[in-house]
Coordinates of C-alpha atoms and ligand atoms in Angstrom, one line a residue:
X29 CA -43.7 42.6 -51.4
X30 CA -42.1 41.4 -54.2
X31 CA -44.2 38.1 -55.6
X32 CA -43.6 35.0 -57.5
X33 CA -45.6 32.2 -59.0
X34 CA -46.5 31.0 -55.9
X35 CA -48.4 33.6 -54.5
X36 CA -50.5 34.7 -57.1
X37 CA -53.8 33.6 -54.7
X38 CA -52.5 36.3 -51.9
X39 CA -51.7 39.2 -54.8
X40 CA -55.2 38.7 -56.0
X41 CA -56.2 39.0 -52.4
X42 CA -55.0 42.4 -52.6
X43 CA -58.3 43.5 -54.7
X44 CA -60.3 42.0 -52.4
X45 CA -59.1 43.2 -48.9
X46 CA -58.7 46.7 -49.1
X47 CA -57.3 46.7 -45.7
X48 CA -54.1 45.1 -46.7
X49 CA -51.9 47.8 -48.6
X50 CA -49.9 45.6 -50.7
X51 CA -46.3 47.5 -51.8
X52 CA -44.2 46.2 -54.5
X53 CA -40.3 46.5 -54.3
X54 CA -38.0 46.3 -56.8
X55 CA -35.8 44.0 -54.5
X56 CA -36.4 41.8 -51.5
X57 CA -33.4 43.6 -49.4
X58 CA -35.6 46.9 -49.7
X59 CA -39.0 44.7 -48.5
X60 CA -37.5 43.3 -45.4
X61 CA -35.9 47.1 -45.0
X62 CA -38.7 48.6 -45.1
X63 CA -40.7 46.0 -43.1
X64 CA -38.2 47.6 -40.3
X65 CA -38.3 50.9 -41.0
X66 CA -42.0 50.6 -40.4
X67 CA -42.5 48.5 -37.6
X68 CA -39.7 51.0 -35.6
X69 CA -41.7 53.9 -36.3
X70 CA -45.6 52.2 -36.3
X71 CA -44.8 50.1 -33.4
X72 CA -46.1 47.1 -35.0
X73 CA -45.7 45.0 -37.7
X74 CA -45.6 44.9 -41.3
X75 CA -45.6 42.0 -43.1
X76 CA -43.2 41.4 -46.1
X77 CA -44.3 38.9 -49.0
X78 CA -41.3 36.9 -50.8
X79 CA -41.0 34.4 -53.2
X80 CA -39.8 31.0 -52.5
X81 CA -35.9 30.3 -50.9
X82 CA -33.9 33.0 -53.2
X83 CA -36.6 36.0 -52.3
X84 CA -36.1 35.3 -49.2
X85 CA -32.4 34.9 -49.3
X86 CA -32.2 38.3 -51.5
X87 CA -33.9 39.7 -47.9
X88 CA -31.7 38.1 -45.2
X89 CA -28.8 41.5 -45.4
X90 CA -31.8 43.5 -44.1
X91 CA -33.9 40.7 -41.9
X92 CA -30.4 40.5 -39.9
X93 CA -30.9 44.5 -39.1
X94 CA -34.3 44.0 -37.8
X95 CA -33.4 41.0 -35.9
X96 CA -30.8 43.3 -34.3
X97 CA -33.1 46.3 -34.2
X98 CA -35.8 43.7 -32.2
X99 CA -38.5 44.8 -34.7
X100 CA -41.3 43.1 -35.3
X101 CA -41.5 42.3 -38.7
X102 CA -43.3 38.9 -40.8
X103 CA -42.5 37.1 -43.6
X104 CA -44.6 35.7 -45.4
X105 CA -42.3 33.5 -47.9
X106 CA -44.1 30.9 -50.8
X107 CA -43.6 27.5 -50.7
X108 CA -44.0 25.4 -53.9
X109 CA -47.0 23.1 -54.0
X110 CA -46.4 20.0 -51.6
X111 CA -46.9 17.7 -54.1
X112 CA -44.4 19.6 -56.3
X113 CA -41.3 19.3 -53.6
X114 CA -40.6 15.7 -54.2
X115 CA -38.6 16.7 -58.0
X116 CA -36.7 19.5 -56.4
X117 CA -37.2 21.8 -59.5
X118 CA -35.4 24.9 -60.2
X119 CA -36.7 27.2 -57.3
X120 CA -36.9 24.3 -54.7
X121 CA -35.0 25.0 -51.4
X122 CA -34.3 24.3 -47.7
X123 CA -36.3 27.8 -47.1
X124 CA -36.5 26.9 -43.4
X125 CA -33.0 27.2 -43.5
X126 CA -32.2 30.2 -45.0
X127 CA -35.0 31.7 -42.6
X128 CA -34.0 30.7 -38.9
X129 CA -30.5 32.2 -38.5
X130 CA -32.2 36.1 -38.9
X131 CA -35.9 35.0 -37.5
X132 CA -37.1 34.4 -33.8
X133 CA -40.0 32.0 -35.3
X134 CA -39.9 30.1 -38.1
X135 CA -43.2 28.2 -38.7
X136 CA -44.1 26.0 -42.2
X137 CA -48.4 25.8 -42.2
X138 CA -48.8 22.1 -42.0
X139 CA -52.4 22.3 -44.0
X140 CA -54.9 24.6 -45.3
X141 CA -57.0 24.7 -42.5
X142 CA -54.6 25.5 -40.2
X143 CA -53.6 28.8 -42.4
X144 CA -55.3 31.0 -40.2
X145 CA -54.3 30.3 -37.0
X146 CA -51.3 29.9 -38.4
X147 CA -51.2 33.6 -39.7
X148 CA -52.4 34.3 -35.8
X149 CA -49.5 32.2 -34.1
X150 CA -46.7 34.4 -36.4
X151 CA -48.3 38.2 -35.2
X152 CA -48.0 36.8 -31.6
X153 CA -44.3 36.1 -32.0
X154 CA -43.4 38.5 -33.9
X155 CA -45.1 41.0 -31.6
X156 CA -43.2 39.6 -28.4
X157 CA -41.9 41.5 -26.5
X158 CA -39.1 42.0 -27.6
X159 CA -39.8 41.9 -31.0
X160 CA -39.0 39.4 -33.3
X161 CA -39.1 38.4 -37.3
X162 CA -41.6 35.8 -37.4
X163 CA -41.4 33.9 -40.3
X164 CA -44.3 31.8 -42.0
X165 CA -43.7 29.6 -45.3
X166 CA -46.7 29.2 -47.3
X167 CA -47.0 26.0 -49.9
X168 CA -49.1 27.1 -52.7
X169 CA -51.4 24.4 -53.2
X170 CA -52.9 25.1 -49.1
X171 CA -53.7 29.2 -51.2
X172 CA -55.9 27.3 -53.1
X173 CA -57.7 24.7 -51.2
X174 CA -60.3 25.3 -49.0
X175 CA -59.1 26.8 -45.6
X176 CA -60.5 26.7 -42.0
X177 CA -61.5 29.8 -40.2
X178 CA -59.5 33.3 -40.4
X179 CA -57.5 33.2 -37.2
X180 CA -58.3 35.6 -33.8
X181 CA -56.9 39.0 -33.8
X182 CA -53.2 39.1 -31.7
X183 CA -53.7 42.1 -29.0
X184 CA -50.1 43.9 -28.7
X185 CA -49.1 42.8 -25.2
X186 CA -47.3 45.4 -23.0
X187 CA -44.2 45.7 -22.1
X188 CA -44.1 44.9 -17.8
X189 CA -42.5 46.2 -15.4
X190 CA -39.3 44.5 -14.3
X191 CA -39.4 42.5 -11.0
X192 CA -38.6 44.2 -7.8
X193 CA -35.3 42.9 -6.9
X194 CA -34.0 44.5 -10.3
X195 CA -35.7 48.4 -9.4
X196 CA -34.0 47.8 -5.9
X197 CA -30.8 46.5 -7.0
X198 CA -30.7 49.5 -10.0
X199 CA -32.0 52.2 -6.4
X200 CA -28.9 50.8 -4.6
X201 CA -26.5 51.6 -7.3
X202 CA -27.7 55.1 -7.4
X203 CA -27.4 55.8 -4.0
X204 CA -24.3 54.0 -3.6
X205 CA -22.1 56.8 -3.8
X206 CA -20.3 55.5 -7.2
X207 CA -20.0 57.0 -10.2
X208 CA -22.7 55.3 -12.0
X209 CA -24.1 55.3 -15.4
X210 CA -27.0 54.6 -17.2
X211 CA -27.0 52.8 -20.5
X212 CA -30.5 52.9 -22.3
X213 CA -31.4 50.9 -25.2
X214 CA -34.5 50.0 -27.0
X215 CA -37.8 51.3 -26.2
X216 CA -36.0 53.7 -23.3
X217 CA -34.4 55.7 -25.9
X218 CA -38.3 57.8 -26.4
X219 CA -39.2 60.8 -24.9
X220 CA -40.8 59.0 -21.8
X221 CA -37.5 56.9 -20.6
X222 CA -35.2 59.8 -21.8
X223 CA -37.3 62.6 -19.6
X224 CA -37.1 60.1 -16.7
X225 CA -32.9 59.5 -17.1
X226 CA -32.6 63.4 -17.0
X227 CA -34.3 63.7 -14.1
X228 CA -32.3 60.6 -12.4
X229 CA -29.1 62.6 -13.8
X230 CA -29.8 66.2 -12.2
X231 CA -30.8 64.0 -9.0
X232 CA -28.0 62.0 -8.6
X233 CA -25.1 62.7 -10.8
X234 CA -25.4 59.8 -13.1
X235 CA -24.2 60.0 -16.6
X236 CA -26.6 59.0 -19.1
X237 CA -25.6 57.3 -22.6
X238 CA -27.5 55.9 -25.5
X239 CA -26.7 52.7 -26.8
X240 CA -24.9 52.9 -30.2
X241 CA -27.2 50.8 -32.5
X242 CA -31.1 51.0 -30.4
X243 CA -33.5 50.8 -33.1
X244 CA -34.7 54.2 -32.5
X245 CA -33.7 57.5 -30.8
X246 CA -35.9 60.8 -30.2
X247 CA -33.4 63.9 -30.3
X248 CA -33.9 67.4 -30.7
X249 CA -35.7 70.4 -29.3
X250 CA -37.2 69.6 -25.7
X251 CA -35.8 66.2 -25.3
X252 CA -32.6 65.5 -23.1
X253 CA -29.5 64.6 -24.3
X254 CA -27.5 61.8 -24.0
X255 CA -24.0 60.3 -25.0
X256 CA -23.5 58.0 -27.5
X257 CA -21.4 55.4 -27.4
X258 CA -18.8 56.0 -30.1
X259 CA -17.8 53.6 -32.6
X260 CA -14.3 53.1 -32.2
X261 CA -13.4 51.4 -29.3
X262 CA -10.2 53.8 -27.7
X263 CA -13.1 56.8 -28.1
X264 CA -16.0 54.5 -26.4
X265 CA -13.7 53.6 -23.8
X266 CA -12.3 56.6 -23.3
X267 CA -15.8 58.2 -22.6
X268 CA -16.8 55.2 -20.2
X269 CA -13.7 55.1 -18.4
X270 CA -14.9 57.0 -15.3
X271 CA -18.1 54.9 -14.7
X272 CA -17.6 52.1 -11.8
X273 CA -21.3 50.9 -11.9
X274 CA -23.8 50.6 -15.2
X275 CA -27.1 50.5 -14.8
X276 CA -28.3 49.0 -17.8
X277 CA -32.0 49.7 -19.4
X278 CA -33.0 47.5 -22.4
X279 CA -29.5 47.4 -23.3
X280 CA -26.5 44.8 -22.8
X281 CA -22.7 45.6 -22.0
X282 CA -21.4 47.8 -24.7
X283 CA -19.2 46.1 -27.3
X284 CA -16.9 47.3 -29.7
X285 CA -18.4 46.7 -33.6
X286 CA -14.7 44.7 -34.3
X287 CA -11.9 43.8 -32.4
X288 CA -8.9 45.8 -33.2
X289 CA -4.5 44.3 -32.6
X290 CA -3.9 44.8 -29.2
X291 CA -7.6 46.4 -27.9
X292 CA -10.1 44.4 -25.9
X293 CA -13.6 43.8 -26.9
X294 CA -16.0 45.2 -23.8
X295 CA -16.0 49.4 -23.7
X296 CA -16.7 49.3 -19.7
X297 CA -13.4 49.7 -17.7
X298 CA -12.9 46.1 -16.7
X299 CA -13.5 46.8 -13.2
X300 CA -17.2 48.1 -14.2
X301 CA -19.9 45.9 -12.1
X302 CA -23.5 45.6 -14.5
X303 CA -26.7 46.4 -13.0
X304 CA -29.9 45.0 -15.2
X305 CA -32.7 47.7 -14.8
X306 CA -34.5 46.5 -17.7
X307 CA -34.0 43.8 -20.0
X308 CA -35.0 44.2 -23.6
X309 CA -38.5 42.8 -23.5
X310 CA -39.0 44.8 -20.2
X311 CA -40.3 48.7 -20.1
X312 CA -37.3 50.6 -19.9
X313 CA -39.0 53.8 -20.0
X314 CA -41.5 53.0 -16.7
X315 CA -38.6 51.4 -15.1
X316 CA -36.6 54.7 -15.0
X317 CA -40.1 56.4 -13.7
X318 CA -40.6 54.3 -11.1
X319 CA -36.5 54.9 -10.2
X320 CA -36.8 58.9 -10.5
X321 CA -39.7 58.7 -8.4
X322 CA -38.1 56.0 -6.0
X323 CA -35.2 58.9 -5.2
X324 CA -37.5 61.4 -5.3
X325 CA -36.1 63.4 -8.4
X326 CA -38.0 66.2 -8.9
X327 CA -39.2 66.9 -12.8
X328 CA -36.8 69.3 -14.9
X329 CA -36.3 71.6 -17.2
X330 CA -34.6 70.4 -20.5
X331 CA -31.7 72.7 -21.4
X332 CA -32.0 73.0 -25.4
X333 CA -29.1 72.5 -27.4
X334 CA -29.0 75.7 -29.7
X335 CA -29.8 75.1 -33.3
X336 CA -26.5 75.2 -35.6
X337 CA -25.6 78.3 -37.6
X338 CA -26.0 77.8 -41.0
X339 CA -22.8 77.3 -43.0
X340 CA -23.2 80.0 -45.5
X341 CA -20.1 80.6 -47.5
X342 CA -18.3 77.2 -46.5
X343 CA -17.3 74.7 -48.0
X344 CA -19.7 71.5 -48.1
X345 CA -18.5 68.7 -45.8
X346 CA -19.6 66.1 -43.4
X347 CA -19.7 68.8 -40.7
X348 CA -21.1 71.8 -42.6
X349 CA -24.0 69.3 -44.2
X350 CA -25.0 68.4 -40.4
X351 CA -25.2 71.9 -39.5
X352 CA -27.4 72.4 -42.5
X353 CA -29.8 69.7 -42.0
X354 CA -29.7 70.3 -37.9
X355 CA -30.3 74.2 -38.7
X356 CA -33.2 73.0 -40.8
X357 CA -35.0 69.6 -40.3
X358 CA -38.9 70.7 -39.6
X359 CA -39.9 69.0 -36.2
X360 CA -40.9 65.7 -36.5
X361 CA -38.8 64.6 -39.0
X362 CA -37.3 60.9 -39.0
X363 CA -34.2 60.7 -39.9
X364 CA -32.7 57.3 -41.5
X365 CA -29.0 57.4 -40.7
X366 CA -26.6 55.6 -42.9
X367 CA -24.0 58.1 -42.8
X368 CA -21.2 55.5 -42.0
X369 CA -17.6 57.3 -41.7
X370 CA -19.6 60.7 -41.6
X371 CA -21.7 59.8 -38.7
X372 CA -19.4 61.2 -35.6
X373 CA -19.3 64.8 -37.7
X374 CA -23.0 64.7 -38.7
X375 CA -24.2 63.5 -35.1
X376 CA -23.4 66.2 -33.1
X377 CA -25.5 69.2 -35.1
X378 CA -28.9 67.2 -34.7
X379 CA -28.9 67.3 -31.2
X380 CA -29.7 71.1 -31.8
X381 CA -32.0 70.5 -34.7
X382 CA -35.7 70.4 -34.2
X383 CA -37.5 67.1 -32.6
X384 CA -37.0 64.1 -34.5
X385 CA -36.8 59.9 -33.9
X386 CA -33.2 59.3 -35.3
X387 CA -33.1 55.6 -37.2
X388 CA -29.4 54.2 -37.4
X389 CA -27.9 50.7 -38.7
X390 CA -28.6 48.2 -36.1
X391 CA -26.7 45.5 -37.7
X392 CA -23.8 46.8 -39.4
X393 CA -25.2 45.7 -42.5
X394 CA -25.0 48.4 -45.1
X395 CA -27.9 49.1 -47.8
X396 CA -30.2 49.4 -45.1
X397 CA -31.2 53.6 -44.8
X398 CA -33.1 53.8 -47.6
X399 CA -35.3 50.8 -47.6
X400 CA -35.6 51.8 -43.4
X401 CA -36.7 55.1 -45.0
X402 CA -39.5 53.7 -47.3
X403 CA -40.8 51.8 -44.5
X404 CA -41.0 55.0 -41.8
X405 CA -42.6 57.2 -44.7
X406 CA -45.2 54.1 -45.3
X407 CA -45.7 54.0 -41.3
X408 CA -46.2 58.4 -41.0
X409 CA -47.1 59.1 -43.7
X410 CA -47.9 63.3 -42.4
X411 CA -43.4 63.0 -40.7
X412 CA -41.0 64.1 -43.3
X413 CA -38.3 61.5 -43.8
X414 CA -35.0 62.2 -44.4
X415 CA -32.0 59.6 -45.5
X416 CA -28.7 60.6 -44.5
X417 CA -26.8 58.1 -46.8
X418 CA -22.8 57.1 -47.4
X419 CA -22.9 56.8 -51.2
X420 CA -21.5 53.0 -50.7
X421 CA -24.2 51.6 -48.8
X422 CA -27.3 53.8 -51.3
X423 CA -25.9 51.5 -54.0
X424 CA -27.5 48.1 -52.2
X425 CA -30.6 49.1 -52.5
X426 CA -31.2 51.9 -54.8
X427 CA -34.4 50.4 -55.6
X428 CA -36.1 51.7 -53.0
X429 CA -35.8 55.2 -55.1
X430 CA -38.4 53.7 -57.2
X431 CA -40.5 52.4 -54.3
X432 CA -40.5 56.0 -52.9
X433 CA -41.6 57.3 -56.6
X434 CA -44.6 55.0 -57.0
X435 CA -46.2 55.4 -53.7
X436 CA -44.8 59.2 -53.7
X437 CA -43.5 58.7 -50.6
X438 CA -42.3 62.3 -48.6
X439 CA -38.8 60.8 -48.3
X440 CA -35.5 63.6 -48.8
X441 CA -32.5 61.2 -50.0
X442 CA -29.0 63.1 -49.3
X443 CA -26.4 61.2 -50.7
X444 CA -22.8 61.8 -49.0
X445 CA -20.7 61.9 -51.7
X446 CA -16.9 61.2 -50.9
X447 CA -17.1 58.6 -53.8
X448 CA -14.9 56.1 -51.9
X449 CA -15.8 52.9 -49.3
X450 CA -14.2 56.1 -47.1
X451 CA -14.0 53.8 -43.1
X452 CA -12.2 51.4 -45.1
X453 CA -9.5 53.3 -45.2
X454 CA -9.6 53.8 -41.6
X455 CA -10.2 50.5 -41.0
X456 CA -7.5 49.4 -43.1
X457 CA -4.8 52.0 -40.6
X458 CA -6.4 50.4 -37.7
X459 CA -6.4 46.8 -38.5
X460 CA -2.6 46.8 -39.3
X461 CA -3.1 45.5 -42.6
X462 CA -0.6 47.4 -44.6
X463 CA -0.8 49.7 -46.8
X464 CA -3.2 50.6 -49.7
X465 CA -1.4 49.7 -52.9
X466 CA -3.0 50.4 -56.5
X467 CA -4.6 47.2 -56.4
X468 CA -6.1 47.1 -53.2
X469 CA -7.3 51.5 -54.5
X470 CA -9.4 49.7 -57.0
X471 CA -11.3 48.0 -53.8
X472 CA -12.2 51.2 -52.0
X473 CA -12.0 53.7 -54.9
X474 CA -15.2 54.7 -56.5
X475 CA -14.7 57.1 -59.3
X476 CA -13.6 55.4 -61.9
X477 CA -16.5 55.4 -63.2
X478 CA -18.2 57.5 -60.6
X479 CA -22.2 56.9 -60.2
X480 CA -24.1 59.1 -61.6
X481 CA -26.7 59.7 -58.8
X482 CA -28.8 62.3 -60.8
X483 CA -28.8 60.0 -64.0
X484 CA -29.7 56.9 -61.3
X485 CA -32.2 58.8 -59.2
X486 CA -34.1 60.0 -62.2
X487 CA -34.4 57.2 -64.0
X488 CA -36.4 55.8 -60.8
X489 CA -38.5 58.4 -61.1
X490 CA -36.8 60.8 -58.1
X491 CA -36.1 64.3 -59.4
X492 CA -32.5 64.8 -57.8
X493 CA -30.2 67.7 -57.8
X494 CA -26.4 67.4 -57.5
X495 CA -24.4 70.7 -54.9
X496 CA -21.1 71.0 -54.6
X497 CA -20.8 74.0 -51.9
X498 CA -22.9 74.6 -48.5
X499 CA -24.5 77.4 -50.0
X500 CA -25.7 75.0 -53.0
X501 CA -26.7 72.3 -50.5
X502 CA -28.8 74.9 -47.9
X503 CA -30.6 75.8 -51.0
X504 CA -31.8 72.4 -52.0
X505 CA -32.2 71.1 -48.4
X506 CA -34.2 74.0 -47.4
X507 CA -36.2 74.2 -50.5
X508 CA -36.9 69.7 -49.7
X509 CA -37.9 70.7 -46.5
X510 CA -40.8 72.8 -47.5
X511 CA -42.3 70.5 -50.1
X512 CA -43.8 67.2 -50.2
X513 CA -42.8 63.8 -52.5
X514 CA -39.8 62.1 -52.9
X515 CA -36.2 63.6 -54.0
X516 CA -32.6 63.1 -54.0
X517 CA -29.6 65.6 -53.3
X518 CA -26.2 64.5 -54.3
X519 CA -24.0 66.1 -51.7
X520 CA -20.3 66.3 -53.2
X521 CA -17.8 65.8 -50.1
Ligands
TPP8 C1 -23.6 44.0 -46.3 C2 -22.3 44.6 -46.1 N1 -21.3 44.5 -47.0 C3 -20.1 45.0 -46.8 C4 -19.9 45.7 -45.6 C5 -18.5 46.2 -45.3 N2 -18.5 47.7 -45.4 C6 -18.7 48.4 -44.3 S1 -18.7 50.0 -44.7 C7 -18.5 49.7 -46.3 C8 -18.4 50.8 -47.3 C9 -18.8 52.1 -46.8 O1 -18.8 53.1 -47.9 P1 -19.8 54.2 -47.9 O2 -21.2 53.6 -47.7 O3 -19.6 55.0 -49.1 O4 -19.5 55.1 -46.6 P2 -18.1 55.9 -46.3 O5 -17.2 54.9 -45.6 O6 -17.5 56.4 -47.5 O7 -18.5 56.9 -45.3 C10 -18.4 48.4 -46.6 C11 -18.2 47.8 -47.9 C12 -20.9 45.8 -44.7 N3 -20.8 46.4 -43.5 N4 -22.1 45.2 -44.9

């Protein structure tokens, strides 16, 4: 939360209903972050607390991610008093407005009695399924009138299974003697639905790939792999282009993240025909059961990726840093993963590491890994957390270094250090839109003056360490991994 004037009535609250744990951050971007970070990890939702139209505009970046990621997530944003709206003073705005483009609910209480079924009405939509950001605007004068009765309790409804005709239709392409693949998504993307899609792949032949941007990923020792869909579109289609027939579970046709001159959009071959397994507010997971058990694939083994060597001696780069923190993440980790133009080197080591729930960007909009990080420390609180993060996007919303300090959250921030916006580069080959002149340098450069992440970490109360080699960063890694509380390693690419 992050409170203003107008809800003074629901911080005092705090003191009197010890079963709310209220958490202040140092910026709204970092509160609706976390809000995410929690509900993909606690399966349920947290509730964020803004101030007025500009708190929740300064959250919006970060409510667009959890819209993407289908978390569940509620705001709760103040209103001024109602009598107060009519002389639109400084802090008066169209917060409705701001709120509906990034919410699936957007609800203003109409009274004070009607504040708790109100509060009721916003965990059921949030809750969904899928899940949603539910959005509830608060006028201050309703805090301090009398209100009606608290509202009931929302039971989190399960997901169902989908209809018939989609298991059949999704049986038929597997038996149909095409080469078929299986795109899983959302909830799927567990150990449950990822145990059933290797058993429907050693059955049958299908390929099975993992959506690029699903909320949440288990990885690691005893779960099956899958193939991720790459970011670049030549590479995505390139790795799709054998598949006639996707069957697709909580997941839509793949897209490309832009459109590039002279490449199309979709990553299917054009001739691919869609099968809908599961949508997203279905169960994936019991919908690839019931298929495995439908072609009577038998249970199997899972073939363990080894762990990575350790890079002893090497230099420290994207590549050596994964096969550092693959070769020693403890099990159960969660792992926040805003590793931008690292990502494809880093990607590939944790499939070896120990089991983990991998967290990624779900809406391309950076500054999100280490609020996402506050919130899955806050939601297990016994996992250890680690934030793999591009230097460029930690800068959005550093202030979640001093959330993780004041609740000593067990959160391990590695910064990637290239010191440079480094896909924008790439972006700016791919793109065709000439070349990089000193002006344009000054855009994408970021050493002059370089960020001092030591200087910055400490002063939000995060002891931090800066290592230059692989040796240096095995050291600190391994030594984060072992103890408890928040800290920061600067890893110099
Ligand atoms: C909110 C938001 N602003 C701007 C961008 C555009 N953008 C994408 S990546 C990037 C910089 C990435 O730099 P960094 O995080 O250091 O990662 P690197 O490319 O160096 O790996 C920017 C500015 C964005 N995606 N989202």
């Amino acid at each position: 939360m992050n409170p203003g004037t107008s809800e003074m009535q629901f911080v005092s609250a705090l003191d009197r209903v010890p079963e709310m744990r209220g958490v202040l951050s140092l910026f709204e971007g970092v509160c609706s972050g976390a809000a995410d970070g929690y509900a993909r990890m606690a399966g349920k939702p947290a509730a964020t607390l803004l101030h007025l139209g500009p708190g929740l505009a300064n959250a919006l970046s970060n409510l667009h991610n959890a819209r993407k990621a289908l978390s569940p997530v509620i705001n709760i944003v103040g209103e001024h008093s109602t009598a107060h709206l009519q002389h639109d003073a400084p802090l008066t705005a169209d917060i409705e407005a701001f709120a509906r483009p990034v919410s699936g609910w957007v609800r203003t209480v109409e009274s004070a009695s009607a504040m708790g079924e109100a509060a009721s009405a916003t965990v059921a939509a949030a809750l969904g399924p899928p899940g949603k950001v539910a959005t509830l605007i608060v006028p201050a004068d309703f805090s301090w009138s009398e209100a009606g009765e608290p509202g009931c309790r929302m039971p989190r409804p399960a997901r169902s299974l989908p209809e018939s005709e989609q298991l059949r239709g999704a049986a038929s392409a597997l038996r149909s003697g095409q080469k078929v693949g299986l795109l899983l998504g959302g909830t799927a993307l567990q150990a449950r639905g990822l145990h059933a899609a290797e058993r429907l792949r050693a059955a049958t032949g299908a390929r099975v790939f993992a959506h690029r941007y699903a909320a949440r990923t288990t990885r690691g020792a005893g779960i099956p792999a899958v193939e991720r869909i790459p970011y670049f579109p030549e590479n995505a289609q390139a790795l799709l282009a054998d598949v006639e027939r996707l069957v697709l579970v909580e997941a839509r046709p793949p897209v490309s993240f832009f459109r590039y001159p002279g490449l199309r959009s979709t990553l299917a071959p054009e001739n691919c025909s869609f099968d809908v397994l599961a949508s997203d507010s279905q169960d994936g997971a019991g919908a690839l059961e019931w298929l495995a058990d439908e072609l009577g694939a038998p249970p199997t083994d899972c073939v363990a990726t080894p762990r990575p060597e350790l890079p002893r001696g090497e230099s420290l780069t994207a590549g050596t840093l994964g096969r550092a923190v693959g070769a020693l993440l403890p099990s159960g980790a969660i792992v926040s993963d805003e590793s931008v133009s690292s990502a494809e080197a880093i990607w590939p080591h944790l499939a070896g590491a120990a089991m983990h729930d991998h967290l990624p960007v779900t809406g391309g909009s950076i500054g999100q890994g280490l609020p996402v990080a506050v919130g899955a420390a806050l939601a297990c609180p016994f996992r250890k957390v680690v934030a793999l993060e591009a230097d460029g996007s930690a800068m959005y919303t550093l202030q979640a270094l001093w959330t993780m300090a004041r609740e000593r959250l067990d959160v391990t921030v590695v910064i990637l250090a290239n010191r440079r916006y480094r896909i924008l580069d790439i972006e700016m080959r791919r793109t065709g839109a000439g070349s990089v002149g000193p002006r344009a340098e000054e855009m994408i450069d970021l050493t002059d003056p370089a960020p001092n992440w030591i200087k910055l970490s400490q002063g939000f109360g995060v002891n931090a360490v800066r290592t230059a080699t692989a040796d240096e960063f095995i050291r600190e890694f391994g030594a984060a991994m072992l103890e408890r509380g928040p800290r920061l390693i600067e890893a110099v690419l």
